[in-house]
Amino acid sequence: MSSTAKQKILIVDDEPDILELIEYNLKKEGYQVFLARNGQEAVAEAKKALPDLIVLDIMMPKMDGIEACRIMRTMPEFKNTFMVFLTARSEEYSEIAGFNVGADDYIAKPIKPRALVSRINAILRRNAPAEDVVDNKLEIGDLVIDREAYLVYKNGVKVVLAKKEFELLYLLASKPGKVYTREVILKNIWEDSVVVTNRTIDVHIRKLREKLGDDCVATVKGVGYKFEA
């Protein structure tokens, strides 16, 4: 039996053909799959099923995906549930709106079923902090991040980072692919002890890219940043 068998996914879309296609492919992968046809049904079904991941279309009758996500994010039982938008709308504003209400990812239609399953597998793997965590060390690709010693190695070569640069890197790398908003970054790295601006974050991101490569941290326009594994 697949290791995914105990993981539950709620698919929310008002198009029956899409529901059927996604359900079929996810069940083949070993997931438990639940279905809803609009945002209202999504909230009700999620309360009963308590899924690990919810895939939401945006444009739906009765209640759209943005509103459904916003409502569920206010409920304690969905604090750590992955929320992903699957929609044909590719406008930048709808992507930003999705992240602003607590979405973890955004997948544009059309997408081939196997590609969708791969994306969902990758998203659910984010439950693990990184590829490998041993004694407060993150090992991701050619990077080793030692939290206790505040040291970073790339391809075995030590990279010197300032304290805040290190803390920012560790935060982003602890969940590769997860988008961190500027507000979350400020709260976790600088807290309320000093007055900082968005410019402060931008400078630290630029320094990380200079020291580790431009592709280590991606910008999600209008939202924040994510670590690229």
C-alpha positions as YAML, in Angstrom:
chain: A
units: angstrom
residues:
- id: 1
  name: MET
  ca: [0.00, 0.00, 0.00]
- id: 2
  name: SER
  ca: [1.22, 3.49, -0.84]
- id: 3
  name: SER
  ca: [2.70, 5.60, 1.95]
- id: 4
  name: THR
  ca: [0.17, 8.28, 0.99]
- id: 5
  name: ALA
  ca: [-2.83, 6.09, 1.89]
- id: 6
  name: LYS
  ca: [-3.52, 7.81, 5.20]
- id: 7
  name: GLN
  ca: [-3.29, 11.32, 3.78]
- id: 8
  name: LYS
  ca: [-6.57, 13.02, 2.93]
- id: 9
  name: ILE
  ca: [-7.17, 15.54, 0.15]
- id: 10
  name: LEU
  ca: [-10.27, 17.65, -0.44]
- id: 11
  name: ILE
  ca: [-10.84, 18.75, -4.05]
- id: 12
  name: VAL
  ca: [-13.16, 21.72, -4.58]
- id: 13
  name: ASP
  ca: [-14.33, 22.57, -8.10]
- id: 14
  name: ASP
  ca: [-17.67, 23.26, -9.77]
- id: 15
  name: GLU
  ca: [-16.76, 21.26, -12.88]
- id: 16
  name: PRO
  ca: [-17.69, 17.54, -12.47]
- id: 17
  name: ASP
  ca: [-15.24, 16.40, -15.14]
- id: 18
  name: ILE
  ca: [-12.32, 18.03, -13.33]
- id: 19
  name: LEU
  ca: [-13.40, 16.57, -9.98]
- id: 20
  name: GLU
  ca: [-13.62, 13.10, -11.49]
- id: 21
  name: LEU
  ca: [-10.26, 13.33, -13.25]
- id: 22
  name: ILE
  ca: [-8.37, 14.61, -10.20]
- id: 23
  name: GLU
  ca: [-10.11, 12.15, -7.88]
- id: 24
  name: TYR
  ca: [-9.18, 9.21, -10.12]
- id: 25
  name: ASN
  ca: [-5.50, 10.15, -10.32]
- id: 26
  name: LEU
  ca: [-5.11, 10.90, -6.61]
- id: 27
  name: LYS
  ca: [-6.82, 7.67, -5.58]
- id: 28
  name: LYS
  ca: [-4.42, 5.79, -7.87]
- id: 29
  name: GLU
  ca: [-1.61, 7.43, -5.89]
- id: 30
  name: GLY
  ca: [-3.10, 6.11, -2.65]
- id: 31
  name: TYR
  ca: [-4.69, 9.26, -1.23]
- id: 32
  name: GLN
  ca: [-8.09, 9.42, 0.41]
- id: 33
  name: VAL
  ca: [-10.08, 11.90, -1.67]
- id: 34
  name: PHE
  ca: [-13.10, 14.03, -0.71]
- id: 35
  name: LEU
  ca: [-15.07, 16.27, -3.07]
- id: 36
  name: ALA
  ca: [-16.96, 19.56, -2.90]
- id: 37
  name: ARG
  ca: [-18.56, 21.69, -5.64]
- id: 38
  name: ASN
  ca: [-18.36, 25.16, -4.13]
- id: 39
  name: GLY
  ca: [-16.88, 27.09, -1.24]
- id: 40
  name: GLN
  ca: [-19.78, 26.45, 1.12]
- id: 41
  name: GLU
  ca: [-19.58, 22.70, 0.55]
- id: 42
  name: ALA
  ca: [-15.79, 22.92, 0.95]
- id: 43
  name: VAL
  ca: [-16.02, 24.41, 4.45]
- id: 44
  name: ALA
  ca: [-18.64, 21.85, 5.53]
- id: 45
  name: GLU
  ca: [-16.78, 18.87, 4.04]
- id: 46
  name: ALA
  ca: [-13.44, 20.04, 5.45]
- id: 47
  name: LYS
  ca: [-14.90, 20.16, 8.97]
- id: 48
  name: LYS
  ca: [-15.97, 16.53, 8.62]
- id: 49
  name: ALA
  ca: [-12.95, 15.11, 6.77]
- id: 50
  name: LEU
  ca: [-10.13, 17.22, 8.29]
- id: 51
  name: PRO
  ca: [-7.98, 16.84, 5.17]
- id: 52
  name: ASP
  ca: [-4.21, 17.24, 5.03]
- id: 53
  name: LEU
  ca: [-4.50, 19.31, 1.86]
- id: 54
  name: ILE
  ca: [-7.31, 21.25, 0.17]
- id: 55
  name: VAL
  ca: [-7.23, 22.06, -3.55]
- id: 56
  name: LEU
  ca: [-9.58, 24.97, -4.33]
- id: 57
  name: ASP
  ca: [-10.81, 26.42, -7.58]
- id: 58
  name: ILE
  ca: [-11.26, 30.20, -7.35]
- id: 59
  name: MET
  ca: [-14.33, 30.93, -9.50]
- id: 60
  name: MET
  ca: [-17.25, 28.92, -8.05]
- id: 61
  name: PRO
  ca: [-20.93, 29.57, -7.28]
- id: 62
  name: LYS
  ca: [-22.29, 30.39, -3.79]
- id: 63
  name: MET
  ca: [-18.82, 30.99, -2.33]
- id: 64
  name: ASP
  ca: [-15.55, 31.35, -4.23]
- id: 65
  name: GLY
  ca: [-12.28, 29.70, -3.29]
- id: 66
  name: ILE
  ca: [-10.68, 32.86, -1.89]
- id: 67
  name: GLU
  ca: [-13.50, 33.34, 0.63]
- id: 68
  name: ALA
  ca: [-13.58, 29.65, 1.55]
- id: 69
  name: CYS
  ca: [-9.82, 29.67, 2.20]
- id: 70
  name: ARG
  ca: [-10.11, 32.85, 4.27]
- id: 71
  name: ILE
  ca: [-12.85, 31.33, 6.43]
- id: 72
  name: MET
  ca: [-11.01, 28.05, 6.99]
- id: 73
  name: ARG
  ca: [-7.79, 29.82, 7.89]
- id: 74
  name: THR
  ca: [-9.63, 31.41, 10.84]
- id: 75
  name: MET
  ca: [-10.45, 27.94, 12.23]
- id: 76
  name: PRO
  ca: [-7.87, 26.32, 14.54]
- id: 77
  name: GLU
  ca: [-8.32, 22.87, 12.98]
- id: 78
  name: PHE
  ca: [-7.04, 24.17, 9.63]
- id: 79
  name: LYS
  ca: [-4.08, 26.15, 10.94]
- id: 80
  name: ASN
  ca: [-1.58, 23.66, 9.45]
- id: 81
  name: THR
  ca: [-3.68, 22.36, 6.55]
- id: 82
  name: PHE
  ca: [-2.16, 22.94, 3.13]
- id: 83
  name: MET
  ca: [-4.35, 25.15, 0.92]
- id: 84
  name: VAL
  ca: [-3.69, 25.17, -2.82]
- id: 85
  name: PHE
  ca: [-5.53, 27.08, -5.54]
- id: 86
  name: LEU
  ca: [-6.16, 25.32, -8.85]
- id: 87
  name: THR
  ca: [-7.67, 27.76, -11.32]
- id: 88
  name: ALA
  ca: [-7.72, 28.89, -14.91]
- id: 89
  name: ARG
  ca: [-7.35, 32.48, -13.80]
- id: 90
  name: SER
  ca: [-3.75, 33.55, -14.30]
- id: 91
  name: GLU
  ca: [-4.08, 37.22, -13.41]
- id: 92
  name: GLU
  ca: [-1.46, 38.35, -10.93]
- id: 93
  name: TYR
  ca: [-4.05, 39.93, -8.61]
- id: 94
  name: SER
  ca: [-5.89, 36.63, -8.02]
- id: 95
  name: GLU
  ca: [-2.60, 34.88, -7.20]
- id: 96
  name: ILE
  ca: [-1.73, 37.61, -4.70]
- id: 97
  name: ALA
  ca: [-5.24, 37.44, -3.24]
- id: 98
  name: GLY
  ca: [-4.81, 33.71, -2.75]
- id: 99
  name: PHE
  ca: [-1.56, 34.07, -0.87]
- id: 100
  name: ASN
  ca: [-2.96, 36.91, 1.20]
- id: 101
  name: VAL
  ca: [-5.74, 34.70, 2.59]
- id: 102
  name: GLY
  ca: [-3.30, 31.93, 3.49]
- id: 103
  name: ALA
  ca: [-2.74, 29.80, 0.40]
- id: 104
  name: ASP
  ca: [0.40, 27.65, 0.32]
- id: 105
  name: ASP
  ca: [0.63, 27.30, -3.44]
- id: 106
  name: TYR
  ca: [-1.05, 28.21, -6.69]
- id: 107
  name: ILE
  ca: [-1.45, 25.86, -9.68]
- id: 108
  name: ALA
  ca: [-2.76, 27.18, -13.01]
- id: 109
  name: LYS
  ca: [-5.06, 25.20, -15.28]
- id: 110
  name: PRO
  ca: [-4.70, 23.42, -17.56]
- id: 111
  name: ILE
  ca: [-2.29, 20.97, -15.93]
- id: 112
  name: LYS
  ca: [-1.73, 17.34, -16.81]
- id: 113
  name: PRO
  ca: [-2.95, 14.92, -14.11]
- id: 114
  name: ARG
  ca: [0.49, 13.40, -13.54]
- id: 115
  name: ALA
  ca: [2.03, 16.85, -13.17]
- id: 116
  name: LEU
  ca: [-0.70, 17.82, -10.70]
- id: 117
  name: VAL
  ca: [-0.09, 14.68, -8.64]
- id: 118
  name: SER
  ca: [3.65, 15.45, -8.60]
- id: 119
  name: ARG
  ca: [2.96, 18.98, -7.36]
- id: 120
  name: ILE
  ca: [0.64, 17.68, -4.64]
- id: 121
  name: ASN
  ca: [3.21, 15.08, -3.56]
- id: 122
  name: ALA
  ca: [5.83, 17.83, -3.30]
- id: 123
  name: ILE
  ca: [3.54, 20.12, -1.32]
- id: 124
  name: LEU
  ca: [2.68, 17.40, 1.21]
- id: 125
  name: ARG
  ca: [6.37, 16.61, 1.65]
- id: 126
  name: ARG
  ca: [6.74, 20.11, 3.11]
- id: 127
  name: ASN
  ca: [5.51, 18.62, 6.39]
- id: 128
  name: ALA
  ca: [9.13, 17.58, 6.76]
- id: 129
  name: PRO
  ca: [11.37, 20.60, 7.47]
- id: 130
  name: ALA
  ca: [13.80, 19.73, 4.70]
- id: 131
  name: GLU
  ca: [15.41, 16.83, 2.89]
- id: 132
  name: ASP
  ca: [17.35, 15.90, 5.98]
- id: 133
  name: VAL
  ca: [17.54, 17.30, 9.49]
- id: 134
  name: VAL
  ca: [20.20, 15.96, 11.83]
- id: 135
  name: ASP
  ca: [21.20, 17.67, 15.07]
- id: 136
  name: ASN
  ca: [19.80, 21.05, 14.00]
- id: 137
  name: LYS
  ca: [21.37, 20.76, 10.55]
- id: 138
  name: LEU
  ca: [19.46, 21.21, 7.32]
- id: 139
  name: GLU
  ca: [20.90, 19.40, 4.33]
- id: 140
  name: ILE
  ca: [19.30, 20.52, 1.08]
- id: 141
  name: GLY
  ca: [21.02, 19.71, -2.18]
- id: 142
  name: ASP
  ca: [24.53, 21.19, -2.05]
- id: 143
  name: LEU
  ca: [23.75, 23.25, 1.06]
- id: 144
  name: VAL
  ca: [24.36, 22.34, 4.70]
- id: 145
  name: ILE
  ca: [22.95, 24.77, 7.25]
- id: 146
  name: ASP
  ca: [24.16, 24.24, 10.82]
- id: 147
  name: ARG
  ca: [21.84, 26.10, 13.17]
- id: 148
  name: GLU
  ca: [23.85, 25.53, 16.34]
- id: 149
  name: ALA
  ca: [27.14, 26.74, 14.87]
- id: 150
  name: TYR
  ca: [25.58, 29.41, 12.61]
- id: 151
  name: LEU
  ca: [27.55, 27.98, 9.70]
- id: 152
  name: VAL
  ca: [26.60, 27.38, 6.07]
- id: 153
  name: TYR
  ca: [28.45, 25.18, 3.60]
- id: 154
  name: LYS
  ca: [27.85, 25.15, -0.15]
- id: 155
  name: ASN
  ca: [29.48, 22.25, -2.00]
- id: 156
  name: GLY
  ca: [31.64, 21.75, 1.10]
- id: 157
  name: VAL
  ca: [32.89, 25.34, 1.12]
- id: 158
  name: LYS
  ca: [32.05, 27.52, 4.13]
- id: 159
  name: VAL
  ca: [29.91, 30.59, 3.39]
- id: 160
  name: VAL
  ca: [30.08, 33.42, 5.91]
- id: 161
  name: LEU
  ca: [26.70, 34.96, 6.73]
- id: 162
  name: ALA
  ca: [25.76, 37.69, 9.16]
- id: 163
  name: LYS
  ca: [23.44, 36.58, 11.97]
- id: 164
  name: LYS
  ca: [20.24, 37.97, 10.45]
- id: 165
  name: GLU
  ca: [21.19, 36.65, 7.03]
- id: 166
  name: PHE
  ca: [21.62, 33.19, 8.57]
- id: 167
  name: GLU
  ca: [18.32, 33.37, 10.45]
- id: 168
  name: LEU
  ca: [16.50, 34.46, 7.30]
- id: 169
  name: LEU
  ca: [18.06, 31.62, 5.30]
- id: 170
  name: TYR
  ca: [17.19, 29.07, 7.97]
- id: 171
  name: LEU
  ca: [13.58, 30.25, 8.12]
- id: 172
  name: LEU
  ca: [13.10, 30.00, 4.35]
- id: 173
  name: ALA
  ca: [15.03, 26.73, 3.99]
- id: 174
  name: SER
  ca: [13.13, 25.04, 6.83]
- id: 175
  name: LYS
  ca: [10.19, 24.60, 4.42]
- id: 176
  name: PRO
  ca: [11.43, 24.66, 0.81]
- id: 177
  name: GLY
  ca: [8.79, 25.95, -1.58]
- id: 178
  name: LYS
  ca: [6.67, 27.62, 1.10]
- id: 179
  name: VAL
  ca: [6.02, 31.30, 0.48]
- id: 180
  name: TYR
  ca: [6.81, 33.53, 3.46]
- id: 181
  name: THR
  ca: [5.18, 36.95, 3.42]
- id: 182
  name: ARG
  ca: [7.15, 40.00, 4.46]
- id: 183
  name: GLU
  ca: [5.02, 40.25, 7.60]
- id: 184
  name: VAL
  ca: [5.88, 36.69, 8.65]
- id: 185
  name: ILE
  ca: [9.58, 37.25, 7.93]
- id: 186
  name: LEU
  ca: [9.63, 40.45, 9.98]
- id: 187
  name: LYS
  ca: [7.84, 38.78, 12.89]
- id: 188
  name: ASN
  ca: [10.14, 35.73, 12.92]
- id: 189
  name: ILE
  ca: [13.50, 37.40, 12.27]
- id: 190
  name: TRP
  ca: [13.24, 40.89, 13.69]
- id: 191
  name: GLU
  ca: [10.23, 40.54, 16.02]
- id: 192
  name: ASP
  ca: [9.29, 43.88, 17.56]
- id: 193
  name: SER
  ca: [12.69, 44.76, 18.99]
- id: 194
  name: VAL
  ca: [13.75, 47.13, 16.20]
- id: 195
  name: VAL
  ca: [12.10, 49.19, 13.53]
- id: 196
  name: VAL
  ca: [12.72, 47.66, 10.11]
- id: 197
  name: THR
  ca: [11.25, 48.25, 6.66]
- id: 198
  name: ASN
  ca: [10.65, 46.15, 3.57]
- id: 199
  name: ARG
  ca: [13.92, 47.56, 2.29]
- id: 200
  name: THR
  ca: [15.70, 45.76, 5.14]
- id: 201
  name: ILE
  ca: [14.34, 42.42, 3.97]
- id: 202
  name: ASP
  ca: [15.23, 43.19, 0.34]
- id: 203
  name: VAL
  ca: [18.84, 43.96, 1.31]
- id: 204
  name: HIS
  ca: [19.19, 40.70, 3.25]
- id: 205
  name: ILE
  ca: [17.68, 38.70, 0.37]
- id: 206
  name: ARG
  ca: [20.10, 40.36, -2.04]
- id: 207
  name: LYS
  ca: [23.04, 39.44, 0.18]
- id: 208
  name: LEU
  ca: [21.90, 35.81, 0.38]
- id: 209
  name: ARG
  ca: [21.69, 35.65, -3.40]
- id: 210
  name: GLU
  ca: [25.15, 37.18, -3.76]
- id: 211
  name: LYS
  ca: [26.64, 34.59, -1.41]
- id: 212
  name: LEU
  ca: [24.62, 31.49, -2.34]
- id: 213
  name: GLY
  ca: [23.49, 32.11, -5.92]
- id: 214
  name: ASP
  ca: [20.59, 33.97, -7.50]
- id: 215
  name: ASP
  ca: [18.42, 30.85, -7.68]
- id: 216
  name: CYS
  ca: [18.43, 30.00, -3.95]
- id: 217
  name: VAL
  ca: [15.62, 32.40, -3.03]
- id: 218
  name: ALA
  ca: [12.71, 33.18, -5.35]
- id: 219
  name: THR
  ca: [10.55, 36.29, -5.23]
- id: 220
  name: VAL
  ca: [6.77, 35.84, -5.34]
- id: 221
  name: LYS
  ca: [5.78, 39.26, -6.64]
- id: 222
  name: GLY
  ca: [3.60, 41.22, -4.28]
- id: 223
  name: VAL
  ca: [3.66, 38.50, -1.63]
- id: 224
  name: GLY
  ca: [7.10, 37.52, -0.30]
- id: 225
  name: TYR
  ca: [9.89, 34.99, -0.76]
- id: 226
  name: LYS
  ca: [10.45, 31.25, -0.88]
- id: 227
  name: PHE
  ca: [13.48, 28.95, -0.79]
- id: 228
  name: GLU
  ca: [14.05, 26.96, -3.98]
- id: 229
  name: ALA
  ca: [15.32, 23.47, -3.15]
...
